[in-house]
PDB file of C-alpha atoms and ligand atoms in Angstrom:
ATOM      1  CA  UNK A   1     -23.390  21.501 -21.527  1.00 32.00           C
ATOM      2  CA  UNK A   2     -23.279  17.699 -21.266  1.00 35.00           C
ATOM      3  CA  UNK A   3     -22.774  17.701 -17.525  1.00 35.00           C
ATOM      4  CA  UNK A   4     -25.986  16.685 -15.853  1.00 36.00           C
ATOM      5  CA  UNK A   5     -26.612  16.575 -12.128  1.00 35.00           C
ATOM      6  CA  UNK A   6     -29.624  14.682 -11.020  1.00 35.00           C
ATOM      7  CA  UNK A   7     -30.932  11.344  -9.927  1.00 36.00           C
ATOM      8  CA  UNK A   8     -29.744   8.175 -11.596  1.00 39.00           C
ATOM      9  CA  UNK A   9     -33.065   7.780 -13.373  1.00 37.00           C
ATOM     10  CA  UNK A  10     -32.388  10.917 -15.424  1.00 40.00           C
ATOM     11  CA  UNK A  11     -29.564   9.130 -17.315  1.00 47.00           C
ATOM     12  CA  UNK A  12     -30.010   5.429 -16.681  1.00 57.00           C
ATOM     13  CA  UNK A  13     -27.652   4.087 -19.309  1.00 77.00           C
ATOM     14  CA  UNK A  14     -24.217   5.313 -20.226  1.00 85.00           C
ATOM     15  CA  UNK A  15     -22.864   4.414 -23.665  1.00 88.00           C
ATOM     16  CA  UNK A  16     -19.972   1.924 -23.950  1.00 92.00           C
ATOM     17  CA  UNK A  17     -16.529   3.507 -23.511  1.00 95.00           C
ATOM     18  CA  UNK A  18     -14.605   3.456 -26.809  1.00 95.00           C
ATOM     19  CA  UNK A  19     -10.910   2.607 -26.955  1.00 95.00           C
ATOM     20  CA  UNK A  20      -9.730   6.212 -27.345  1.00 96.00           C
ATOM     21  CA  UNK A  21     -11.693   7.248 -24.261  1.00 96.00           C
ATOM     22  CA  UNK A  22     -10.350   4.231 -22.364  1.00 97.00           C
ATOM     23  CA  UNK A  23      -6.791   5.133 -23.406  1.00 97.00           C
ATOM     24  CA  UNK A  24      -7.021   8.630 -21.968  1.00 97.00           C
ATOM     25  CA  UNK A  25      -8.338   7.347 -18.611  1.00 97.00           C
ATOM     26  CA  UNK A  26      -5.462   4.858 -18.566  1.00 97.00           C
ATOM     27  CA  UNK A  27      -2.989   7.690 -19.256  1.00 97.00           C
ATOM     28  CA  UNK A  28      -4.459   9.874 -16.512  1.00 97.00           C
ATOM     29  CA  UNK A  29      -4.308   7.087 -13.943  1.00 97.00           C
ATOM     30  CA  UNK A  30      -0.754   6.177 -14.840  1.00 97.00           C
ATOM     31  CA  UNK A  31       0.446   9.787 -14.856  1.00 97.00           C
ATOM     32  CA  UNK A  32      -1.065  10.411 -11.417  1.00 96.00           C
ATOM     33  CA  UNK A  33      -0.411   7.117  -9.610  1.00 97.00           C
ATOM     34  CA  UNK A  34       1.905   4.957 -11.727  1.00 97.00           C
ATOM     35  CA  UNK A  35      -0.799   2.291 -11.955  1.00 97.00           C
ATOM     36  CA  UNK A  36      -1.142   0.786 -15.428  1.00 97.00           C
ATOM     37  CA  UNK A  37      -4.451  -0.720 -16.511  1.00 97.00           C
ATOM     38  CA  UNK A  38      -3.905  -3.358 -19.195  1.00 96.00           C
ATOM     39  CA  UNK A  39      -6.467  -3.629 -22.019  1.00 96.00           C
ATOM     40  CA  UNK A  40      -7.866  -6.847 -20.567  1.00 96.00           C
ATOM     41  CA  UNK A  41      -8.772  -4.942 -17.401  1.00 96.00           C
ATOM     42  CA  UNK A  42     -10.853  -2.431 -19.324  1.00 97.00           C
ATOM     43  CA  UNK A  43     -14.106  -3.742 -17.769  1.00 96.00           C
ATOM     44  CA  UNK A  44     -12.725  -2.983 -14.288  1.00 96.00           C
ATOM     45  CA  UNK A  45     -11.783   0.603 -15.191  1.00 97.00           C
ATOM     46  CA  UNK A  46     -14.976   1.254 -17.108  1.00 96.00           C
ATOM     47  CA  UNK A  47     -17.086  -0.198 -14.304  1.00 96.00           C
ATOM     48  CA  UNK A  48     -15.382   2.005 -11.724  1.00 96.00           C
ATOM     49  CA  UNK A  49     -15.636   5.178 -13.803  1.00 97.00           C
ATOM     50  CA  UNK A  50     -19.261   4.549 -14.681  1.00 96.00           C
ATOM     51  CA  UNK A  51     -20.260   3.796 -11.100  1.00 95.00           C
ATOM     52  CA  UNK A  52     -18.650   6.990  -9.919  1.00 96.00           C
ATOM     53  CA  UNK A  53     -20.201   9.005 -12.781  1.00 96.00           C
ATOM     54  CA  UNK A  54     -23.622   7.801 -11.726  1.00 94.00           C
ATOM     55  CA  UNK A  55     -23.002   8.706  -8.105  1.00 94.00           C
ATOM     56  CA  UNK A  56     -21.691  12.151  -9.016  1.00 94.00           C
ATOM     57  CA  UNK A  57     -24.393  12.777 -11.607  1.00 94.00           C
ATOM     58  CA  UNK A  58     -22.371  12.883 -14.822  1.00 94.00           C
ATOM     59  CA  UNK A  59     -23.985  11.702 -18.042  1.00 92.00           C
ATOM     60  CA  UNK A  60     -21.041  11.544 -20.442  1.00 93.00           C
ATOM     61  CA  UNK A  61     -17.415  10.518 -20.255  1.00 96.00           C
ATOM     62  CA  UNK A  62     -15.973  13.686 -21.795  1.00 94.00           C
ATOM     63  CA  UNK A  63     -17.448  16.065 -19.237  1.00 95.00           C
ATOM     64  CA  UNK A  64     -16.534  13.757 -16.361  1.00 97.00           C
ATOM     65  CA  UNK A  65     -12.978  13.442 -17.661  1.00 97.00           C
ATOM     66  CA  UNK A  66     -12.696  17.224 -18.006  1.00 96.00           C
ATOM     67  CA  UNK A  67     -13.980  17.619 -14.447  1.00 96.00           C
ATOM     68  CA  UNK A  68     -11.565  15.062 -12.970  1.00 97.00           C
ATOM     69  CA  UNK A  69      -8.561  16.199 -14.999  1.00 94.00           C
ATOM     70  CA  UNK A  70      -8.987  19.872 -14.073  1.00 93.00           C
ATOM     71  CA  UNK A  71      -6.167  21.023 -11.812  1.00 86.00           C
ATOM     72  CA  UNK A  72      -7.511  22.278  -8.512  1.00 87.00           C
ATOM     73  CA  UNK A  73     -11.270  21.804  -8.774  1.00 84.00           C
ATOM     74  CA  UNK A  74     -10.985  18.218 -10.024  1.00 92.00           C
ATOM     75  CA  UNK A  75      -8.859  17.055  -7.142  1.00 92.00           C
ATOM     76  CA  UNK A  76     -11.735  16.411  -4.751  1.00 93.00           C
ATOM     77  CA  UNK A  77     -13.436  14.123  -7.248  1.00 95.00           C
ATOM     78  CA  UNK A  78     -10.096  12.510  -8.102  1.00 96.00           C
ATOM     79  CA  UNK A  79      -9.612  11.665  -4.445  1.00 94.00           C
ATOM     80  CA  UNK A  80     -12.775   9.568  -4.537  1.00 95.00           C
ATOM     81  CA  UNK A  81     -12.184   8.080  -7.969  1.00 97.00           C
ATOM     82  CA  UNK A  82      -8.624   6.955  -7.326  1.00 97.00           C
ATOM     83  CA  UNK A  83      -9.901   4.729  -4.539  1.00 96.00           C
ATOM     84  CA  UNK A  84     -12.202   2.994  -7.032  1.00 96.00           C
ATOM     85  CA  UNK A  85      -9.502   2.638  -9.680  1.00 96.00           C
ATOM     86  CA  UNK A  86      -6.944   0.958  -7.444  1.00 96.00           C
ATOM     87  CA  UNK A  87      -6.951  -2.582  -6.080  1.00 96.00           C
ATOM     88  CA  UNK A  88      -6.975  -2.815  -2.272  1.00 97.00           C
ATOM     89  CA  UNK A  89      -6.871  -6.566  -1.804  1.00 98.00           C
ATOM     90  CA  UNK A  90      -4.815  -7.411   1.264  1.00 98.00           C
ATOM     91  CA  UNK A  91      -4.574  -9.776   4.229  1.00 98.00           C
ATOM     92  CA  UNK A  92      -2.941  -9.994   7.641  1.00 98.00           C
ATOM     93  CA  UNK A  93       0.354 -11.920   7.483  1.00 98.00           C
ATOM     94  CA  UNK A  94       0.007 -12.052   3.720  1.00 98.00           C
ATOM     95  CA  UNK A  95       3.561 -13.143   3.012  1.00 98.00           C
ATOM     96  CA  UNK A  96       4.913 -15.247   5.903  1.00 98.00           C
ATOM     97  CA  UNK A  97       8.451 -15.764   4.471  1.00 98.00           C
ATOM     98  CA  UNK A  98       9.022 -11.978   4.411  1.00 98.00           C
ATOM     99  CA  UNK A  99       7.781 -11.589   7.974  1.00 98.00           C
ATOM    100  CA  UNK A 100       9.935 -14.515   9.100  1.00 98.00           C
ATOM    101  CA  UNK A 101      12.986 -12.918   7.520  1.00 98.00           C
ATOM    102  CA  UNK A 102      12.258  -9.740   9.467  1.00 98.00           C
ATOM    103  CA  UNK A 103      11.474 -11.393  12.782  1.00 98.00           C
ATOM    104  CA  UNK A 104      13.958 -14.217  12.815  1.00 97.00           C
ATOM    105  CA  UNK A 105      16.984 -12.821  11.012  1.00 97.00           C
ATOM    106  CA  UNK A 106      16.956  -9.110  10.407  1.00 97.00           C
ATOM    107  CA  UNK A 107      15.553  -7.859  13.732  1.00 97.00           C
ATOM    108  CA  UNK A 108      17.863 -10.005  15.909  1.00 97.00           C
ATOM    109  CA  UNK A 109      20.835  -8.647  13.936  1.00 97.00           C
ATOM    110  CA  UNK A 110      19.676  -5.068  14.530  1.00 97.00           C
ATOM    111  CA  UNK A 111      19.294  -5.750  18.240  1.00 96.00           C
ATOM    112  CA  UNK A 112      22.730  -7.370  18.442  1.00 95.00           C
ATOM    113  CA  UNK A 113      24.121  -4.266  16.753  1.00 95.00           C
ATOM    114  CA  UNK A 114      22.519  -2.163  19.517  1.00 95.00           C
ATOM    115  CA  UNK A 115      19.670  -0.516  17.565  1.00 96.00           C
ATOM    116  CA  UNK A 116      17.770   1.971  19.733  1.00 96.00           C
ATOM    117  CA  UNK A 117      14.919   2.791  17.324  1.00 97.00           C
ATOM    118  CA  UNK A 118      13.666   1.001  14.228  1.00 98.00           C
ATOM    119  CA  UNK A 119      11.416   2.764  11.768  1.00 98.00           C
ATOM    120  CA  UNK A 120       9.554   0.669   9.175  1.00 98.00           C
ATOM    121  CA  UNK A 121       7.566   1.934   6.192  1.00 98.00           C
ATOM    122  CA  UNK A 122       4.651   0.003   4.699  1.00 98.00           C
ATOM    123  CA  UNK A 123       4.038   1.324   1.184  1.00 98.00           C
ATOM    124  CA  UNK A 124       0.578   0.897  -0.314  1.00 98.00           C
ATOM    125  CA  UNK A 125      -0.774  -0.272   3.026  1.00 98.00           C
ATOM    126  CA  UNK A 126      -4.421  -0.460   1.846  1.00 98.00           C
ATOM    127  CA  UNK A 127      -6.699  -1.036   4.870  1.00 98.00           C
ATOM    128  CA  UNK A 128      -3.810  -1.505   7.289  1.00 98.00           C
ATOM    129  CA  UNK A 129      -3.407  -5.274   7.602  1.00 98.00           C
ATOM    130  CA  UNK A 130       0.168  -5.225   6.304  1.00 98.00           C
ATOM    131  CA  UNK A 131       1.251  -2.434   8.645  1.00 98.00           C
ATOM    132  CA  UNK A 132      -0.347  -4.059  11.685  1.00 98.00           C
ATOM    133  CA  UNK A 133       1.213  -7.422  10.783  1.00 98.00           C
ATOM    134  CA  UNK A 134       4.628  -5.768  10.595  1.00 98.00           C
ATOM    135  CA  UNK A 135       4.056  -4.030  13.911  1.00 98.00           C
ATOM    136  CA  UNK A 136       2.959  -7.317  15.526  1.00 98.00           C
ATOM    137  CA  UNK A 137       6.074  -9.128  14.332  1.00 98.00           C
ATOM    138  CA  UNK A 138       8.429  -6.341  15.386  1.00 98.00           C
ATOM    139  CA  UNK A 139       6.745  -5.839  18.747  1.00 97.00           C
ATOM    140  CA  UNK A 140       6.533  -9.530  19.641  1.00 97.00           C
ATOM    141  CA  UNK A 141      10.077 -10.391  18.626  1.00 97.00           C
ATOM    142  CA  UNK A 142      11.324  -7.365  20.507  1.00 96.00           C
ATOM    143  CA  UNK A 143       9.471  -8.490  23.633  1.00 96.00           C
ATOM    144  CA  UNK A 144      10.727 -12.082  23.283  1.00 96.00           C
ATOM    145  CA  UNK A 145      14.296 -10.858  23.010  1.00 95.00           C
ATOM    146  CA  UNK A 146      13.886  -8.758  26.152  1.00 94.00           C
ATOM    147  CA  UNK A 147      14.878  -5.604  24.269  1.00 91.00           C
ATOM    148  CA  UNK A 148      11.570  -3.758  24.701  1.00 89.00           C
ATOM    149  CA  UNK A 149      12.961  -1.236  27.116  1.00 88.00           C
ATOM    150  CA  UNK A 150      15.987  -0.330  25.028  1.00 93.00           C
ATOM    151  CA  UNK A 151      14.577  -0.313  21.477  1.00 95.00           C
ATOM    152  CA  UNK A 152      11.558   1.459  20.041  1.00 96.00           C
ATOM    153  CA  UNK A 153       9.826   0.200  16.890  1.00 97.00           C
ATOM    154  CA  UNK A 154       7.360   2.199  14.822  1.00 97.00           C
ATOM    155  CA  UNK A 155       5.660   1.748  11.466  1.00 98.00           C
ATOM    156  CA  UNK A 156       4.666   4.495   9.040  1.00 98.00           C
ATOM    157  CA  UNK A 157       2.065   3.237   6.591  1.00 98.00           C
ATOM    158  CA  UNK A 158       1.070   5.152   3.474  1.00 98.00           C
ATOM    159  CA  UNK A 159      -1.375   4.814   0.628  1.00 98.00           C
ATOM    160  CA  UNK A 160      -2.808   6.958  -2.157  1.00 98.00           C
ATOM    161  CA  UNK A 161      -6.402   6.091  -1.196  1.00 97.00           C
ATOM    162  CA  UNK A 162      -8.075   8.149   1.530  1.00 97.00           C
ATOM    163  CA  UNK A 163     -10.847   5.563   1.903  1.00 97.00           C
ATOM    164  CA  UNK A 164      -8.322   2.773   2.468  1.00 98.00           C
ATOM    165  CA  UNK A 165      -6.479   4.905   5.021  1.00 98.00           C
ATOM    166  CA  UNK A 166      -9.712   5.646   6.873  1.00 98.00           C
ATOM    167  CA  UNK A 167     -10.362   1.901   7.150  1.00 98.00           C
ATOM    168  CA  UNK A 168      -6.761   1.359   8.280  1.00 98.00           C
ATOM    169  CA  UNK A 169      -7.066   3.962  11.033  1.00 98.00           C
ATOM    170  CA  UNK A 170     -10.412   2.545  12.164  1.00 98.00           C
ATOM    171  CA  UNK A 171      -8.778  -0.916  12.368  1.00 98.00           C
ATOM    172  CA  UNK A 172     -12.025  -2.843  12.662  1.00 98.00           C
ATOM    173  CA  UNK A 173     -12.100  -6.097  10.704  1.00 98.00           C
ATOM    174  CA  UNK A 174     -14.673  -8.890  10.364  1.00 98.00           C
ATOM    175  CA  UNK A 175     -14.236 -11.717  12.831  1.00 98.00           C
ATOM    176  CA  UNK A 176     -14.260 -14.147   9.886  1.00 98.00           C
ATOM    177  CA  UNK A 177     -10.733 -12.930   9.121  1.00 98.00           C
ATOM    178  CA  UNK A 178      -9.229 -13.688  12.525  1.00 98.00           C
ATOM    179  CA  UNK A 179      -7.793 -16.889  11.078  1.00 98.00           C
ATOM    180  CA  UNK A 180      -5.342 -14.830   8.993  1.00 98.00           C
ATOM    181  CA  UNK A 181      -3.493 -13.972  12.190  1.00 98.00           C
ATOM    182  CA  UNK A 182      -1.355 -16.768  13.671  1.00 98.00           C
ATOM    183  CA  UNK A 183      -2.581 -17.847  17.122  1.00 97.00           C
ATOM    184  CA  UNK A 184       0.541 -16.634  18.900  1.00 97.00           C
ATOM    185  CA  UNK A 185      -0.214 -13.106  17.631  1.00 98.00           C
ATOM    186  CA  UNK A 186      -3.989 -13.277  18.087  1.00 97.00           C
ATOM    187  CA  UNK A 187      -3.532 -13.753  21.797  1.00 93.00           C
ATOM    188  CA  UNK A 188      -1.900 -10.412  22.525  1.00 95.00           C
ATOM    189  CA  UNK A 189      -2.629  -8.102  19.637  1.00 98.00           C
ATOM    190  CA  UNK A 190      -6.335  -8.234  18.783  1.00 98.00           C
ATOM    191  CA  UNK A 191      -9.566  -8.026  20.727  1.00 98.00           C
ATOM    192  CA  UNK A 192     -13.192  -8.559  19.781  1.00 98.00           C
ATOM    193  CA  UNK A 193     -15.515  -5.619  19.133  1.00 97.00           C
ATOM    194  CA  UNK A 194     -18.954  -7.093  19.630  1.00 96.00           C
ATOM    195  CA  UNK A 195     -19.533 -10.553  18.160  1.00 95.00           C
ATOM    196  CA  UNK A 196     -18.670  -9.994  14.525  1.00 97.00           C
ATOM    197  CA  UNK A 197     -15.590  -7.799  14.461  1.00 98.00           C
ATOM    198  CA  UNK A 198     -12.184  -7.457  15.979  1.00 98.00           C
ATOM    199  CA  UNK A 199      -9.715  -4.641  16.341  1.00 98.00           C
ATOM    200  CA  UNK A 200      -6.002  -4.250  16.922  1.00 98.00           C
ATOM    201  CA  UNK A 201      -5.162  -3.453  20.521  1.00 98.00           C
ATOM    202  CA  UNK A 202      -4.545   0.196  21.314  1.00 98.00           C
ATOM    203  CA  UNK A 203      -0.970  -0.442  22.441  1.00 97.00           C
ATOM    204  CA  UNK A 204      -0.059  -1.739  18.978  1.00 98.00           C
ATOM    205  CA  UNK A 205      -2.134   0.820  17.086  1.00 98.00           C
ATOM    206  CA  UNK A 206      -0.027   3.501  18.737  1.00 97.00           C
ATOM    207  CA  UNK A 207       3.031   2.077  17.025  1.00 97.00           C
ATOM    208  CA  UNK A 208       1.513   2.591  13.552  1.00 98.00           C
ATOM    209  CA  UNK A 209       0.958   5.966  11.890  1.00 98.00           C
ATOM    210  CA  UNK A 210      -1.017   6.269   8.648  1.00 98.00           C
ATOM    211  CA  UNK A 211      -0.554   9.007   6.071  1.00 97.00           C
ATOM    212  CA  UNK A 212      -1.668   9.766   2.556  1.00 97.00           C
ATOM    213  CA  UNK A 213       1.313   9.545   0.219  1.00 97.00           C
ATOM    214  CA  UNK A 214       1.470   8.930  -3.477  1.00 97.00           C
ATOM    215  CA  UNK A 215       4.430   6.656  -4.102  1.00 97.00           C
ATOM    216  CA  UNK A 216       5.325   8.827  -7.092  1.00 97.00           C
ATOM    217  CA  UNK A 217       6.079  11.603  -4.560  1.00 96.00           C
ATOM    218  CA  UNK A 218       8.265   9.396  -2.383  1.00 93.00           C
ATOM    219  CA  UNK A 219      11.304  11.554  -3.097  1.00 88.00           C
ATOM    220  CA  UNK A 220       9.567  14.562  -1.523  1.00 89.00           C
ATOM    221  CA  UNK A 221       8.274  12.700   1.544  1.00 88.00           C
ATOM    222  CA  UNK A 222       9.793  13.423   4.965  1.00 89.00           C
ATOM    223  CA  UNK A 223      10.908   9.798   5.230  1.00 93.00           C
ATOM    224  CA  UNK A 224      14.621   9.195   5.311  1.00 93.00           C
ATOM    225  CA  UNK A 225      17.155   6.843   6.882  1.00 96.00           C
ATOM    226  CA  UNK A 226      14.510   4.134   7.149  1.00 98.00           C
ATOM    227  CA  UNK A 227      15.410   0.837   8.743  1.00 98.00           C
ATOM    228  CA  UNK A 228      12.872  -1.232   6.842  1.00 98.00           C
ATOM    229  CA  UNK A 229      10.856  -0.596   3.683  1.00 98.00           C
ATOM    230  CA  UNK A 230       8.075  -3.077   2.952  1.00 98.00           C
ATOM    231  CA  UNK A 231       6.598  -2.676  -0.508  1.00 98.00           C
ATOM    232  CA  UNK A 232       4.507  -5.609  -1.697  1.00 98.00           C
ATOM    233  CA  UNK A 233       1.746  -5.944  -4.267  1.00 98.00           C
ATOM    234  CA  UNK A 234       2.020  -2.304  -5.317  1.00 98.00           C
ATOM    235  CA  UNK A 235       4.776  -2.181  -7.919  1.00 97.00           C
ATOM    236  CA  UNK A 236       3.160  -5.058  -9.826  1.00 96.00           C
ATOM    237  CA  UNK A 237       0.631  -2.516 -11.069  1.00 96.00           C
ATOM    238  CA  UNK A 238       3.378  -0.195 -12.369  1.00 97.00           C
ATOM    239  CA  UNK A 239       5.256  -0.209 -15.671  1.00 96.00           C
ATOM    240  CA  UNK A 240       8.585  -2.039 -15.616  1.00 94.00           C
ATOM    241  CA  UNK A 241      10.724   1.094 -16.061  1.00 94.00           C
ATOM    242  CA  UNK A 242       8.783   3.008 -13.412  1.00 95.00           C
ATOM    243  CA  UNK A 243       9.325   0.124 -10.963  1.00 96.00           C
ATOM    244  CA  UNK A 244      13.073   0.386 -11.421  1.00 95.00           C
ATOM    245  CA  UNK A 245      13.118   4.170 -10.989  1.00 95.00           C
ATOM    246  CA  UNK A 246      11.056   3.911  -7.796  1.00 96.00           C
ATOM    247  CA  UNK A 247      13.215   1.128  -6.417  1.00 96.00           C
ATOM    248  CA  UNK A 248      16.304   3.263  -6.959  1.00 96.00           C
ATOM    249  CA  UNK A 249      14.577   6.024  -4.973  1.00 96.00           C
ATOM    250  CA  UNK A 250      13.602   3.627  -2.195  1.00 97.00           C
ATOM    251  CA  UNK A 251      17.201   2.401  -1.991  1.00 97.00           C
ATOM    252  CA  UNK A 252      18.228   5.992  -1.299  1.00 96.00           C
ATOM    253  CA  UNK A 253      15.722   6.277   1.556  1.00 97.00           C
ATOM    254  CA  UNK A 254      17.140   3.314   3.481  1.00 97.00           C
ATOM    255  CA  UNK A 255      19.883   3.774   6.030  1.00 97.00           C
ATOM    256  CA  UNK A 256      22.968   1.608   5.555  1.00 96.00           C
ATOM    257  CA  UNK A 257      22.047  -1.878   6.797  1.00 95.00           C
ATOM    258  CA  UNK A 258      18.346  -1.187   6.167  1.00 98.00           C
ATOM    259  CA  UNK A 259      16.158  -3.840   4.567  1.00 98.00           C
ATOM    260  CA  UNK A 260      13.966  -3.492   1.471  1.00 98.00           C
ATOM    261  CA  UNK A 261      11.326  -6.194   1.145  1.00 98.00           C
ATOM    262  CA  UNK A 262       9.437  -6.536  -2.110  1.00 98.00           C
ATOM    263  CA  UNK A 263       6.842  -9.063  -3.177  1.00 96.00           C
ATOM    264  CA  UNK A 264       8.527 -12.190  -4.513  1.00 93.00           C
ATOM    265  CA  UNK A 265       8.660 -11.934  -8.310  1.00 90.00           C
ATOM    266  CA  UNK A 266       7.601  -8.273  -8.421  1.00 92.00           C
ATOM    267  CA  UNK A 267      10.758  -7.230 -10.225  1.00 92.00           C
ATOM    268  CA  UNK A 268      13.020  -9.485 -12.191  1.00 88.00           C
ATOM    269  CA  UNK A 269      16.777  -9.147 -12.580  1.00 86.00           C
ATOM    270  CA  UNK A 270      16.864  -5.975 -10.497  1.00 91.00           C
ATOM    271  CA  UNK A 271      20.208  -4.849  -9.164  1.00 93.00           C
ATOM    272  CA  UNK A 272      21.304  -1.519  -7.708  1.00 96.00           C
ATOM    273  CA  UNK A 273      24.772  -0.369  -6.608  1.00 96.00           C
ATOM    274  CA  UNK A 274      23.475   0.567  -3.133  1.00 97.00           C
ATOM    275  CA  UNK A 275      21.781  -2.788  -2.562  1.00 98.00           C
ATOM    276  CA  UNK A 276      22.777  -6.409  -1.986  1.00 97.00           C
ATOM    277  CA  UNK A 277      20.247  -9.186  -2.486  1.00 97.00           C
ATOM    278  CA  UNK A 278      19.508 -11.203   0.645  1.00 97.00           C
ATOM    279  CA  UNK A 279      19.605 -14.969   0.138  1.00 97.00           C
ATOM    280  CA  UNK A 280      16.348 -16.113   1.714  1.00 97.00           C
ATOM    281  CA  UNK A 281      14.039 -18.595  -0.049  1.00 96.00           C
ATOM    282  CA  UNK A 282      10.669 -17.282  -1.144  1.00 96.00           C
ATOM    283  CA  UNK A 283      11.529 -13.628  -0.554  1.00 97.00           C
ATOM    284  CA  UNK A 284      12.747 -10.706  -2.629  1.00 97.00           C
ATOM    285  CA  UNK A 285      14.830  -8.739  -0.164  1.00 98.00           C
ATOM    286  CA  UNK A 286      17.783  -6.357  -0.372  1.00 98.00           C
ATOM    287  CA  UNK A 287      20.055  -4.858   2.251  1.00 98.00           C
ATOM    288  CA  UNK A 288      21.425  -1.380   1.785  1.00 98.00           C
ATOM    289  CA  UNK A 289      25.192  -1.592   1.717  1.00 97.00           C
ATOM    290  CA  UNK A 290      27.050  -0.128   4.674  1.00 92.00           C
TER     291      UNK A 290
HETATM  292  C1  SAM B 301      -3.166  -4.644  -3.701  1.00 64.39           C
HETATM  293  S1  SAM B 301      -2.988  -3.439  -2.458  1.00 64.39           S
HETATM  294  C2  SAM B 301      -1.610  -4.107  -1.569  1.00 64.39           C
HETATM  295  C3  SAM B 301      -1.773  -3.942  -0.098  1.00 64.39           C
HETATM  296  C4  SAM B 301      -0.616  -4.503   0.727  1.00 64.39           C
HETATM  297  N1  SAM B 301       0.622  -3.872   0.386  1.00 64.39           N
HETATM  298  C5  SAM B 301      -0.507  -5.990   0.578  1.00 64.39           C
HETATM  299  O1  SAM B 301       0.446  -6.461  -0.039  1.00 64.39           O
HETATM  300  O2  SAM B 301      -1.376  -6.703   1.061  1.00 64.39           O
HETATM  301  C6  SAM B 301      -2.230  -2.084  -3.365  1.00 64.39           C
HETATM  302  C7  SAM B 301      -2.320  -0.753  -2.639  1.00 64.39           C
HETATM  303  O3  SAM B 301      -1.446   0.170  -3.286  1.00 64.39           O
HETATM  304  C8  SAM B 301      -2.047   1.425  -3.299  1.00 64.39           C
HETATM  305  N2  SAM B 301      -1.440   2.254  -4.347  1.00 64.39           N
HETATM  306  C9  SAM B 301      -1.571   2.147  -5.693  1.00 64.39           C
HETATM  307  N3  SAM B 301      -0.880   3.124  -6.294  1.00 64.39           N
HETATM  308  C10 SAM B 301      -0.298   3.848  -5.321  1.00 64.39           C
HETATM  309  C11 SAM B 301       0.539   4.987  -5.321  1.00 64.39           C
HETATM  310  N4  SAM B 301       0.920   5.597  -6.453  1.00 64.39           N
HETATM  311  N5  SAM B 301       0.957   5.471  -4.138  1.00 64.39           N
HETATM  312  C12 SAM B 301       0.589   4.877  -2.976  1.00 64.39           C
HETATM  313  N6  SAM B 301      -0.214   3.809  -2.908  1.00 64.39           N
HETATM  314  C13 SAM B 301      -0.644   3.292  -4.075  1.00 64.39           C
HETATM  315  C14 SAM B 301      -3.521   1.134  -3.533  1.00 64.39           C
HETATM  316  O4  SAM B 301      -4.345   2.200  -3.116  1.00 64.39           O
HETATM  317  C15 SAM B 301      -3.711  -0.140  -2.706  1.00 64.39           C
HETATM  318  O5  SAM B 301      -4.193   0.141  -1.420  1.00 64.39           O
END
């Protein structure tokens, strides 16, 4: 059997991955997550697979593929590998125009309409920065409007990567990244942990719940009648047709009047009978029709 457990030195060099082998890893990743790896990103996929093979003690691609692809027993290994095969790049307040639309237009309208509870969903939340940014904006604008006592806001944040979710729950970030958070938010929502790190204050962390969810299973998730769906820098990794199918599903999970915020330019010429595009420069936003 080709499978070989043992120290790295027992199989120091893996052969190059040929195109047929690459193609079946691409198919597996797309079937399980929706993420498409283009041929030019072959070095990224190969590097990730090889690194994980070394760690897990596999000496050839075929036996590792068989192990990962096996229903049941392969799922533990898949859980680790999927983290390596997906891109987790993120930042606090990554897309200010979207957050401004939420804080300055959408939220005030909800409050004027007498909203009692607002439930937001951050899809593909990576290590949590997006979800905490959303929570900061919602919480601060709520406080400024004096509606804190009457309206509750909460954020559910999901990702397919367990490692990313663990980092999100831990909520400890290097101090060098404090500058991503505007000063007016830094003051009330983060605190230093030692000299080199900061965390999100407990009061805000309690507003954010993290859960493992594959976006491809969104239809089966217990998330319905959402007020706000924030899905940025996730669908760009998906095939065009898959993006449209998922967006149609997301439209169905919004309550009438709910807001869907995508990354600007992530889908082109998208329209859906349940949704109306929001005119707001620099954003790609839709309101669910009432
Ligand atoms: C580039 S990060 C974007 C993070 C954040 N949304 C932002 O814009 O800063 C993409 C995230 O999507 C997640 N992801 C990829 N495919 C997914 C899927 N099928 N279901 C859920 N999350 C997925 C990845 O694990 C990764 O954390």
